[in-house]
mmCIF file of C-alpha atoms in Angstrom:
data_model
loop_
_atom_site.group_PDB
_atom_site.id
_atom_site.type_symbol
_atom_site.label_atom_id
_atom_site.label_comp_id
_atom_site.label_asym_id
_atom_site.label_seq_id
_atom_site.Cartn_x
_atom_site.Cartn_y
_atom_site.Cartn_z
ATOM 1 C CA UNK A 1 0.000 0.000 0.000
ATOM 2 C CA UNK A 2 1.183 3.610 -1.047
ATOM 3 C CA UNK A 3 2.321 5.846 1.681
ATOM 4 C CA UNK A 4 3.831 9.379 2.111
ATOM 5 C CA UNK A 5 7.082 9.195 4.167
ATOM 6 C CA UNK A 6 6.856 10.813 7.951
ATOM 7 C CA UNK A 7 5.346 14.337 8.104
ATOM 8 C CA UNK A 8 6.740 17.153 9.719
ATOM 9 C CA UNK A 9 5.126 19.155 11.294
ATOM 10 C CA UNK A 10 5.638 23.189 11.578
ATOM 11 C CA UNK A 11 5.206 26.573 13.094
ATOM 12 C CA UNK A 12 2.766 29.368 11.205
ATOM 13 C CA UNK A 13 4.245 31.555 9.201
ATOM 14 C CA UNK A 14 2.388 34.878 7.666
ATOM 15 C CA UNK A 15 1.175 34.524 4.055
ATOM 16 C CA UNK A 16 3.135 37.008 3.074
ATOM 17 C CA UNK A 17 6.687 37.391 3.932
ATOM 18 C CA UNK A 18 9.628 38.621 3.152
ATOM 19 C CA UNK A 19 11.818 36.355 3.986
ATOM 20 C CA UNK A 20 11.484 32.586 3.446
ATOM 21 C CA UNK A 21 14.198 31.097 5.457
ATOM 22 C CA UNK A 22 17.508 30.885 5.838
ATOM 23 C CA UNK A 23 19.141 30.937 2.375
ATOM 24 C CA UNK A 24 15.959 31.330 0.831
ATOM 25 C CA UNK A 25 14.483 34.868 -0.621
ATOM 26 C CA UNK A 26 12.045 35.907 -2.540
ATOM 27 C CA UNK A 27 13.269 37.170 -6.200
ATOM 28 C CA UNK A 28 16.686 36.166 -5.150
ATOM 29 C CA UNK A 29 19.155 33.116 -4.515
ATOM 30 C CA UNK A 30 22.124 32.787 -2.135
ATOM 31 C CA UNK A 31 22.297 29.184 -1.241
ATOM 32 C CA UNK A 32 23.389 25.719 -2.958
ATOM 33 C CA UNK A 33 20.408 23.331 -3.452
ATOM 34 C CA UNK A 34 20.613 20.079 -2.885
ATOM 35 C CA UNK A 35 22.892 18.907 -5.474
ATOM 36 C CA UNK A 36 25.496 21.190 -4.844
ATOM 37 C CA UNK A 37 24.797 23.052 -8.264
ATOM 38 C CA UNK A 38 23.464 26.160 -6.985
ATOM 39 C CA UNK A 39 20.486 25.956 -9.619
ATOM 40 C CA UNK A 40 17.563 27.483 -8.448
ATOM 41 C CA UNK A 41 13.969 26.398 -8.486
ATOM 42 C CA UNK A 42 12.383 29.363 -10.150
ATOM 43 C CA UNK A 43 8.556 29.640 -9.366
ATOM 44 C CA UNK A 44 6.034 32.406 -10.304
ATOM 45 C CA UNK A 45 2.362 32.711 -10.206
ATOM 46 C CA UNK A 46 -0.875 33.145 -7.842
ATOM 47 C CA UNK A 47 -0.373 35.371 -4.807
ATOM 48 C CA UNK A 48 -3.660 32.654 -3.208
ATOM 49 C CA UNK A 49 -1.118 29.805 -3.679
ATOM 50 C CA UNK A 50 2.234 31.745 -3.135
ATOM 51 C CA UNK A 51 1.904 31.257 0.865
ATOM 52 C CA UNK A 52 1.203 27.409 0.660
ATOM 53 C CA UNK A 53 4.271 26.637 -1.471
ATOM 54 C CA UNK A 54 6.309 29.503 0.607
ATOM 55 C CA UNK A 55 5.458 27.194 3.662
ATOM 56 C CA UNK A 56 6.557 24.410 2.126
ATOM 57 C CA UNK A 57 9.925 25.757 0.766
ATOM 58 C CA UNK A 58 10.229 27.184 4.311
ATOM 59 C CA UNK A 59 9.387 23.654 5.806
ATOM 60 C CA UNK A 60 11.268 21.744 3.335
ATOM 61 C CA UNK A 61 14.577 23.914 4.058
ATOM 62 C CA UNK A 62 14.391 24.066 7.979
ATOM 63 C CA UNK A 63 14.224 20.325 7.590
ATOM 64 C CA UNK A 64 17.099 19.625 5.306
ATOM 65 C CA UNK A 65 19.607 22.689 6.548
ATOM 66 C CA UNK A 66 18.656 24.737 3.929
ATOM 67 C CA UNK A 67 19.663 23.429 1.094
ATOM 68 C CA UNK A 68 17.352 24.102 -1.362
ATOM 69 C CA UNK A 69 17.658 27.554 -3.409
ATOM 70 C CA UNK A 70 14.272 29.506 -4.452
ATOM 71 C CA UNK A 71 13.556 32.268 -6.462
ATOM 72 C CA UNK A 72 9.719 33.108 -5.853
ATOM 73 C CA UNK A 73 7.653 35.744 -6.663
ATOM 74 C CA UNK A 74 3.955 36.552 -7.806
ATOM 75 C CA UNK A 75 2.375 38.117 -10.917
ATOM 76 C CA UNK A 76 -0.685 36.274 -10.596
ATOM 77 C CA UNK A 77 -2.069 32.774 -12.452
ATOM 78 C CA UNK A 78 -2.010 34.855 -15.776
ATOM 79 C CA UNK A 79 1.501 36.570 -15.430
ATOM 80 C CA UNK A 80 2.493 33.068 -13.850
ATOM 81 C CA UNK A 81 1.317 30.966 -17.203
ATOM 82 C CA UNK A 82 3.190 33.403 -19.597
ATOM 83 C CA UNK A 83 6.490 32.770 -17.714
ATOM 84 C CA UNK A 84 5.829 29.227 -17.641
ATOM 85 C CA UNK A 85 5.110 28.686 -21.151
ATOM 86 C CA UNK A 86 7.952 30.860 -22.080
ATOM 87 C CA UNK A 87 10.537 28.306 -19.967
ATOM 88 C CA UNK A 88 11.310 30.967 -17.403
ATOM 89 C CA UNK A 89 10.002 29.258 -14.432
ATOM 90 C CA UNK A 90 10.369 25.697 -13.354
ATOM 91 C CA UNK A 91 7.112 26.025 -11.612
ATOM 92 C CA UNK A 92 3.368 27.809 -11.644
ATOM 93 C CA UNK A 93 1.379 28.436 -9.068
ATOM 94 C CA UNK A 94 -2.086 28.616 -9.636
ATOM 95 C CA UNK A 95 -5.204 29.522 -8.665
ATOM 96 C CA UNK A 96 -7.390 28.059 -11.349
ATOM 97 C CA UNK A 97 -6.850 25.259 -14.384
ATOM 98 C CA UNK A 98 -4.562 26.187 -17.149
ATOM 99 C CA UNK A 99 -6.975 28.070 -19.568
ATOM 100 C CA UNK A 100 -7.094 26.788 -23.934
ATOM 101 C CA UNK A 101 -4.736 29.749 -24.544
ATOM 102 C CA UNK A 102 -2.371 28.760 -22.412
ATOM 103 C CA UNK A 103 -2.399 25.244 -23.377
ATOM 104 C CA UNK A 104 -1.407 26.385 -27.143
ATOM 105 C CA UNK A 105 1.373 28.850 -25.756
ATOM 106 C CA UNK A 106 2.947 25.677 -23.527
ATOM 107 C CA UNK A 107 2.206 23.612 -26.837
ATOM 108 C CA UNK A 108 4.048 26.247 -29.140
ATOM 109 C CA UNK A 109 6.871 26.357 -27.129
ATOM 110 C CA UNK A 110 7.490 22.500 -26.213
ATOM 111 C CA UNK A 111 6.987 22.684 -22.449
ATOM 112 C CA UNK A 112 5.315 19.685 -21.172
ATOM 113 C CA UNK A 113 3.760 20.070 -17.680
ATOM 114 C CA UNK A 114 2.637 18.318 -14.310
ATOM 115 C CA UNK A 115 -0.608 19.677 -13.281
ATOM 116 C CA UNK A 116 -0.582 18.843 -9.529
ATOM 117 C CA UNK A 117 -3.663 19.668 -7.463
ATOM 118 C CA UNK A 118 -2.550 20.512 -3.929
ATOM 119 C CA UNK A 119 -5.590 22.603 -1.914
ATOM 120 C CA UNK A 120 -8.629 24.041 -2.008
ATOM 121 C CA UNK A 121 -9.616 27.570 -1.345
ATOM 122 C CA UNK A 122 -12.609 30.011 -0.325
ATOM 123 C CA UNK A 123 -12.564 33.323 -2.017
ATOM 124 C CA UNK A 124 -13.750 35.504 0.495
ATOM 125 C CA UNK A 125 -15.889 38.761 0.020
ATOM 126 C CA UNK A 126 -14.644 40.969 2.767
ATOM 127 C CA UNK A 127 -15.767 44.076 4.371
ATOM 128 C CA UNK A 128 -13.629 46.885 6.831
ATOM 129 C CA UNK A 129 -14.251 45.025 10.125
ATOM 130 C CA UNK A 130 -16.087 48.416 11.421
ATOM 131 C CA UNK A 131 -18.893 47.891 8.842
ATOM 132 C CA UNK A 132 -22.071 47.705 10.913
ATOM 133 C CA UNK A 133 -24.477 46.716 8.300
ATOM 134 C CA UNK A 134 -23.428 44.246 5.838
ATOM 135 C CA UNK A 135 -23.352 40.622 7.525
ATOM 136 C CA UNK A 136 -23.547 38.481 4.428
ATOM 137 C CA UNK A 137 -24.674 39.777 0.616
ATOM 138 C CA UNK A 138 -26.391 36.839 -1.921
ATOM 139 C CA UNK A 139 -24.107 36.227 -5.330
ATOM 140 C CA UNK A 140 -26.826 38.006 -7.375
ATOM 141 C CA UNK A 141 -25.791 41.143 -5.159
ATOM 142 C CA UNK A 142 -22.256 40.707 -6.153
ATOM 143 C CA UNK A 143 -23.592 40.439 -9.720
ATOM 144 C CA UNK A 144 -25.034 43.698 -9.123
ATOM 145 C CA UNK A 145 -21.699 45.407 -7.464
ATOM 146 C CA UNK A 146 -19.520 43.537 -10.564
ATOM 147 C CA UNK A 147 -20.942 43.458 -13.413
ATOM 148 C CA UNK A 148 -20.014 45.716 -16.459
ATOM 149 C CA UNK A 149 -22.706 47.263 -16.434
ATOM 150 C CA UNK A 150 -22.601 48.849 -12.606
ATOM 151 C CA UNK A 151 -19.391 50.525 -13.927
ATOM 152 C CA UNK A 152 -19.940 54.424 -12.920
ATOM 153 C CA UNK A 153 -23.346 53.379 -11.761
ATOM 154 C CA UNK A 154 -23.708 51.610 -9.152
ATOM 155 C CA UNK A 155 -21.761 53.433 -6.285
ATOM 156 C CA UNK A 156 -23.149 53.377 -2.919
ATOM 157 C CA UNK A 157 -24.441 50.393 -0.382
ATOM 158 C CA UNK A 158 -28.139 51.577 -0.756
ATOM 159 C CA UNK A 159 -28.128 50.408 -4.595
ATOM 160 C CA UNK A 160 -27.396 46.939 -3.876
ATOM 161 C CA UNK A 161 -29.487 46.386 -0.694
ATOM 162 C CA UNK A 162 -32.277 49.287 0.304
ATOM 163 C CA UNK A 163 -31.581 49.019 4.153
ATOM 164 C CA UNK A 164 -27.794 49.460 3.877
ATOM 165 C CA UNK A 165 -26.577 53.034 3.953
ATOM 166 C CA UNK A 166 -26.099 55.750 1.622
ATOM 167 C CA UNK A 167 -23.083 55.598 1.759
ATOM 168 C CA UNK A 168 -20.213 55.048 -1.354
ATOM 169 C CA UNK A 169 -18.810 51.604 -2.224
ATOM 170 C CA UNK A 170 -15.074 51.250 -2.405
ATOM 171 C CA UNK A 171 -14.001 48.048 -4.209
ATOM 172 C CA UNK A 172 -10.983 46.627 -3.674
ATOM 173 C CA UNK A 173 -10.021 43.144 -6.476
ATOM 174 C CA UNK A 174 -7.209 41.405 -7.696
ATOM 175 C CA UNK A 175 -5.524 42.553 -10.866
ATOM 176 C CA UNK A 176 -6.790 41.143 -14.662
ATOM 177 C CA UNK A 177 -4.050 38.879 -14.635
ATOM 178 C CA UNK A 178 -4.839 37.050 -11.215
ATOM 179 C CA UNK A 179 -6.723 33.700 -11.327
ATOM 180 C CA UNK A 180 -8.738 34.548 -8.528
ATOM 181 C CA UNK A 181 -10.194 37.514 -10.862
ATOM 182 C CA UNK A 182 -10.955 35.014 -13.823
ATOM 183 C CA UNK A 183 -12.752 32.561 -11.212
ATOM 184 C CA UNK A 184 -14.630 35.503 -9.432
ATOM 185 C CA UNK A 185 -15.651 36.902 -12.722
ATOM 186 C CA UNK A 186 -16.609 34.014 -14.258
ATOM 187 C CA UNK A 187 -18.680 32.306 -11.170
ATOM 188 C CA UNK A 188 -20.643 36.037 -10.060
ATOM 189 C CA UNK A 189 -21.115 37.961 -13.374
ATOM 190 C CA UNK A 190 -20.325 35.614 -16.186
ATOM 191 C CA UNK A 191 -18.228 37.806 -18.064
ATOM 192 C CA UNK A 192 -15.058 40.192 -17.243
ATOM 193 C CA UNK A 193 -16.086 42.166 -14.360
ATOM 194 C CA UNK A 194 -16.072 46.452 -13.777
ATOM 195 C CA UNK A 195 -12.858 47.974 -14.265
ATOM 196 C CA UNK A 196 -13.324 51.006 -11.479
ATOM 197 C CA UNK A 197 -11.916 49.417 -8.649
ATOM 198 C CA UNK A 198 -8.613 49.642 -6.879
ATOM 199 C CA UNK A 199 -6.623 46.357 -8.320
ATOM 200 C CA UNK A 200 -3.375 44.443 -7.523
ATOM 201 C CA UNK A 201 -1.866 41.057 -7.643
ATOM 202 C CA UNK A 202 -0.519 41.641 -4.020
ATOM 203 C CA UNK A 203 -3.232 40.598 -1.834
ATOM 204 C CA UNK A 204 -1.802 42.064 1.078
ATOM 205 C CA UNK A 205 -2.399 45.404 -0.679
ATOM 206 C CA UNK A 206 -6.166 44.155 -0.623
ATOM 207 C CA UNK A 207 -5.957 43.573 2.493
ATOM 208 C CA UNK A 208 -4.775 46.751 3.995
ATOM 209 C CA UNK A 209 -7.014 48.725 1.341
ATOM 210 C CA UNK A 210 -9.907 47.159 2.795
ATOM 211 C CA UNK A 211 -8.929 47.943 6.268
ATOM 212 C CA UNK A 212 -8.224 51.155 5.497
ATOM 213 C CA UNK A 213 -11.966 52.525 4.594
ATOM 214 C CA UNK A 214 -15.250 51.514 6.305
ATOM 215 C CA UNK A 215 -16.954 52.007 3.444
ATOM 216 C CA UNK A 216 -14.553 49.170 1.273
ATOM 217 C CA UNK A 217 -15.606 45.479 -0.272
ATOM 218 C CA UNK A 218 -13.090 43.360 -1.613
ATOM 219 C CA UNK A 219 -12.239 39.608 -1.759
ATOM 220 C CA UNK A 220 -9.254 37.472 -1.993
ATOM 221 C CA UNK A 221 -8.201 34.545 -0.798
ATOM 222 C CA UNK A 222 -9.354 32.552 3.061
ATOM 223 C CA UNK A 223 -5.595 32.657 4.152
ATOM 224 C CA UNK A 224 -4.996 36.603 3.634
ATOM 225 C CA UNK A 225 -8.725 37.031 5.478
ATOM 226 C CA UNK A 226 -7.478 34.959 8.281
ATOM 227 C CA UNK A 227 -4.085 36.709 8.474
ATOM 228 C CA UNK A 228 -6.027 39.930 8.873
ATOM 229 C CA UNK A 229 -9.324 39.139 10.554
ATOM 230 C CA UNK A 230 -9.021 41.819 13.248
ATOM 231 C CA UNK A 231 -9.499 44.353 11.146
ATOM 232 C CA UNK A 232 -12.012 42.779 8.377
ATOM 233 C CA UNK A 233 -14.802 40.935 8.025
ATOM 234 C CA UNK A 234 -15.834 37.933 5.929
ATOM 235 C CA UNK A 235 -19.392 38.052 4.690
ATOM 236 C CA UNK A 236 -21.188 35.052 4.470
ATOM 237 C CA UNK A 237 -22.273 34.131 1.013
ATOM 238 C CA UNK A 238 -26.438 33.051 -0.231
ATOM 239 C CA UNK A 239 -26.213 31.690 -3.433
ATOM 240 C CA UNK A 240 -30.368 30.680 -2.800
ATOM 241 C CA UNK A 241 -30.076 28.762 -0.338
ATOM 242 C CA UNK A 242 -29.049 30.686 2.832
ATOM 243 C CA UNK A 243 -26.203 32.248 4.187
ATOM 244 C CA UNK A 244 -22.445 30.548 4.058
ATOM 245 C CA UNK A 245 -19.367 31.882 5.963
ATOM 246 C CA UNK A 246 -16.090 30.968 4.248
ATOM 247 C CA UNK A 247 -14.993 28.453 6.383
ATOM 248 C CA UNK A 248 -12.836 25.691 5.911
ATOM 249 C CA UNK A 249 -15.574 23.137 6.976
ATOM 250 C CA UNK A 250 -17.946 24.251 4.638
ATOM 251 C CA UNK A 251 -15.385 23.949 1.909
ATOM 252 C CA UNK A 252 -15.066 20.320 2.622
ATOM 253 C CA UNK A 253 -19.056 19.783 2.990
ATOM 254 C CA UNK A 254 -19.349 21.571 -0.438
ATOM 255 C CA UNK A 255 -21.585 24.157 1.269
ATOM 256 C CA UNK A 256 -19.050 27.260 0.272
ATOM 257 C CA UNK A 257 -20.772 27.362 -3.755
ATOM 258 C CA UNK A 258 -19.633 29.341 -5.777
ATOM 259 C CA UNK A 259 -16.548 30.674 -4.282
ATOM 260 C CA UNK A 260 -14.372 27.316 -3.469
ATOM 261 C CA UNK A 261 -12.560 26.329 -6.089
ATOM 262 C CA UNK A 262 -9.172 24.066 -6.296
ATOM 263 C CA UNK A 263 -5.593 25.432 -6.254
ATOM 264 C CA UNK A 264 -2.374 24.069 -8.359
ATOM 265 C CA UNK A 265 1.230 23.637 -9.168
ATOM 266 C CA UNK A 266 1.748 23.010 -12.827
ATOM 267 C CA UNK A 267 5.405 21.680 -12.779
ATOM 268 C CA UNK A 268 7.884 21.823 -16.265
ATOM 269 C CA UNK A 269 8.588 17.805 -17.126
ATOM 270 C CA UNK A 270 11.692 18.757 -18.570
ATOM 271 C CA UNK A 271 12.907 20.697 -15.296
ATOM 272 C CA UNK A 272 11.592 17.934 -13.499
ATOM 273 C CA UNK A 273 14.222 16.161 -14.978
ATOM 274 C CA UNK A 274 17.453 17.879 -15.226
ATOM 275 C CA UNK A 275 17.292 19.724 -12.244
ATOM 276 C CA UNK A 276 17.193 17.275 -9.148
ATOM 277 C CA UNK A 277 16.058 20.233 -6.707
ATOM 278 C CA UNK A 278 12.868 20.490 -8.937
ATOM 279 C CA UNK A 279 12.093 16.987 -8.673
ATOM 280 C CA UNK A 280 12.656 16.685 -4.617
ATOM 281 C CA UNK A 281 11.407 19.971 -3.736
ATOM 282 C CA UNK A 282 7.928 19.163 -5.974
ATOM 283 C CA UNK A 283 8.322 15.271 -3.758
ATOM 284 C CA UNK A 284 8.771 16.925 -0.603
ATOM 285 C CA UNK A 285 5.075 19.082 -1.590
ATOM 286 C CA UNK A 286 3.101 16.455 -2.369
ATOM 287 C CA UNK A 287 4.336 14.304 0.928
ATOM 288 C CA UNK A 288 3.775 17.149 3.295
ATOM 289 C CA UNK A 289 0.805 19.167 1.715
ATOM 290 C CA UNK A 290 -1.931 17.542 3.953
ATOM 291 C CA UNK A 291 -0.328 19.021 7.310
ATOM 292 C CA UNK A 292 1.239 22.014 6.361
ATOM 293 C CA UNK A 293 -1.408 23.167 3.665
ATOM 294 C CA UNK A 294 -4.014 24.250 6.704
ATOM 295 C CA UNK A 295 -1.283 26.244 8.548
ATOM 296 C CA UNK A 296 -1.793 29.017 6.115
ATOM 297 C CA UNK A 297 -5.754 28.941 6.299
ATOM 298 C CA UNK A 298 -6.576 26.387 2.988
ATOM 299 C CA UNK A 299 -8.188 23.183 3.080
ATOM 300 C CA UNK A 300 -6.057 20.327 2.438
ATOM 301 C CA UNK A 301 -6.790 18.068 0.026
ATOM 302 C CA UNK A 302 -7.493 13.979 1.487
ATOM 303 C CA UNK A 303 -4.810 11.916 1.036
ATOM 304 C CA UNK A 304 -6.509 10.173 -2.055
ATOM 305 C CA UNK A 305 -5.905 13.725 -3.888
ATOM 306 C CA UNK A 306 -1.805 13.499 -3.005
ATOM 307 C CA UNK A 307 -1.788 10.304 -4.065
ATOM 308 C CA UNK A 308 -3.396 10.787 -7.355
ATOM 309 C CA UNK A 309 -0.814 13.890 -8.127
ATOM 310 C CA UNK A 310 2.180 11.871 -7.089
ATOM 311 C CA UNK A 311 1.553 8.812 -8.695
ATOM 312 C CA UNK A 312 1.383 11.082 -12.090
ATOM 313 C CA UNK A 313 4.341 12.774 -11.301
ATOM 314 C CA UNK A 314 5.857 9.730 -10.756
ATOM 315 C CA UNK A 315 5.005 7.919 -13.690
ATOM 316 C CA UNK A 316 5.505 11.082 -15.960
ATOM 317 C CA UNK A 317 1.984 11.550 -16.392
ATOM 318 C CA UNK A 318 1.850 15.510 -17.725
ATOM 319 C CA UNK A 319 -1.092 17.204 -19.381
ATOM 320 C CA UNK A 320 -4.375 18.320 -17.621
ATOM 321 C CA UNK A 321 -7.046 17.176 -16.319
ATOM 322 C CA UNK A 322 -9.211 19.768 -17.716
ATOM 323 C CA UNK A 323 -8.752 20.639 -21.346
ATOM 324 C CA UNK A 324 -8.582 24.561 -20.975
ATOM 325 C CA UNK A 325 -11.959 24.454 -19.663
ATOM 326 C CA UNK A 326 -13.140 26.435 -16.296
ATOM 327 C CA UNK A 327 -14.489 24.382 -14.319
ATOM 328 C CA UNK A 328 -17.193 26.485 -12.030
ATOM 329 C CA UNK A 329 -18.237 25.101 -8.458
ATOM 330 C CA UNK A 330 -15.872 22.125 -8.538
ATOM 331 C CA UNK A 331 -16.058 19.995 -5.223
ATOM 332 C CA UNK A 332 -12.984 18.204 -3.727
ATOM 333 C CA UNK A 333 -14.682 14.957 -4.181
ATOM 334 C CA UNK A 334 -15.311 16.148 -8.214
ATOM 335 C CA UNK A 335 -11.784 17.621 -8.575
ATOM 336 C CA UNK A 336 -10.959 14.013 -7.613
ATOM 337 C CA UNK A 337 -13.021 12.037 -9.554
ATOM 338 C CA UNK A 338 -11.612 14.141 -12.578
ATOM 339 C CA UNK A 339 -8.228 14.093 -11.764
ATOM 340 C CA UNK A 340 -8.147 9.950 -11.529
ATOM 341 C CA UNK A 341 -10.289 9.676 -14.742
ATOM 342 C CA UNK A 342 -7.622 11.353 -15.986
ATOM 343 C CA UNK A 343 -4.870 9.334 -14.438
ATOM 344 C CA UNK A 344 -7.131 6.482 -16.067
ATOM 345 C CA UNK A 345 -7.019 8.273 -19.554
ATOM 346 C CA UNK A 346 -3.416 8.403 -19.436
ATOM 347 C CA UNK A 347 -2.751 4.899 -18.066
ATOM 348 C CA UNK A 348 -5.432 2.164 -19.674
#
């Protein structure tokens, strides 16, 4: 029977940081990995999935004296996939499936990829923590707020619920280029969403935005909510059938519709490869995903999930699972069922 190797276990760490361990910085490298080459593992991508694999890279080098060199940073799944497919990063972090486009750039270029599942996440719709009025807002309310059409129009609380105030909106999103943008977009309005609001792929910048007005709505990912819950407030989410919270229980129930959605590492095949700090950093994910993964305020995958990803890393199993297609309300037990009949595609 298949098994991960011993866990470890480790402290929390902030989302964001600036520092990633000892011999390990973001944007820059100063350490040799663990073949003595000095080659860096070069990831870019989501800011949502940026703190899970800084944890990891974190764990994995105050476990094996820090011998593994990383140069991370984060211009979002978009920015992320253009890197990628251009064969400047060995790894992408993402927030949502690579898209048809991106499939064709990867293709036109020759890069082969692992598409590794490794959380799920809760986009969370958050208000400045001294907001009085707004407990929870329905997703045809958020339609209302997003879509194109409320651009220059719809600008203060009263216009999306009577009994709120009269009082402006300021909206707070990620940037064009972030995946949690395309899945928002795409799950509330159907279509790209308003363009007057303050954007950036740094979350954090959200984050303190929000915190900075009572009169702000934003969302981003659970973990940067969590890391800044004393000053914000999550609203709970009706999509018709009563009020959610973003929670990581009601992520695993399936409750949390529309705004869960799975979270990835597409890995190069050919990096995977030649570069043996690729291979046993990607090894040393997948083994401790399941414990460290909730440390940073996500919701692990089960073990079956892990298992599925490593056995197609393994076997050099590359390609997705999803054909370029978004994939809107996805469950953990769907994402899994789709991810094996894919293993089962690729191995009769």
């Amino acid at each position: 029977m298949w098994r991960f190797r011993n866990k470890v276990m480790a402290r929390k760490m902030p989302p964001a940081a600036v520092v990633l361990g000892l011999g390990l910085f973001i944007g820059s490298c100063s350490s040799l990995n663990s073949t003595g080459q000095g080659t860096p593992v070069r990831i870019d991508g989501s800011s949502t999935v940026f703190p899970i694999t800084e944890k990891i890279a974190d764990d994995f080098n105050r476990n094996n004296g820090n011998s593994l060199e990383v140069a991370m940073s984060f211009s979002g799944t978009g920015g992320g996939f253009e890197k990628f497919c251009a064969g400047e990063t060995d790894i992408s972090n993402a927030s949502r499936p690579i898209s048809e486009e991106e499939i064709a750039a990867c293709d036109d270029a020759g890069i082969r990829y692992y598409e590794l599942p490794i959380a799920f996440d809760a986009i969370t719709v958050v208000v400045n923590g001294q907001n009085s009025w707004a407990k929870d807002i329905t997703t045809e309310e958020l339609k209302t707020i997003w879509e194109p059409a409320a651009e220059g129009e719809i600008r203060r609380w009263n216009q999306v619920r009577s009994n709120w105030p009269n009082k402006p909106i300021e909206l707070f999103g990620p940037g064009l280029d972030s995946g949690t943008y395309d899945y928002f977009a795409q799950v509330i309005v159907g279509s790209d969403t308003r363009r007057d609001f303050v954007d950036s792929e740094d979350d954090e910048i959200l984050a303190f935005g929000v915190a900075d007005s009572i009169n702000s709505l934003g969302y981003f990912g659970l973990a940067y909510y969590e890391e800044h819950e004393d000053t914000l407030k999550a609203l709970a989410i009706d999509s018709g059938s009563g009020a959610v919270a973003p929670t990581i229980e009601n992520v695993e129930r399936a409750q949390y519709s529309p705004l869960a959605r799975p979270l990835f590492i597409y890995v190069n095949y050919a990096s995977a490869q030649k570069n043996p700090a690729v291979r046993e950093f990607v090894e040393y994910y997948l083994e401790n995903a399941s414990t460290l993964v909730d440390q940073v305020g996500y919701v692990p995958l089960p073990e079956e999930g892990y298992h599925i990803a490593w056995v197609n890393f393994q076997e050099g199993e590359v390609g997705t699972a999803f054909d370029g297609v978004p994939q809107p309300n996805l469950t953990i037990a769907e994402l899994l069922r789709q991810t094996k009949r894919f293993q089962q595609v690729k191995q009769p």
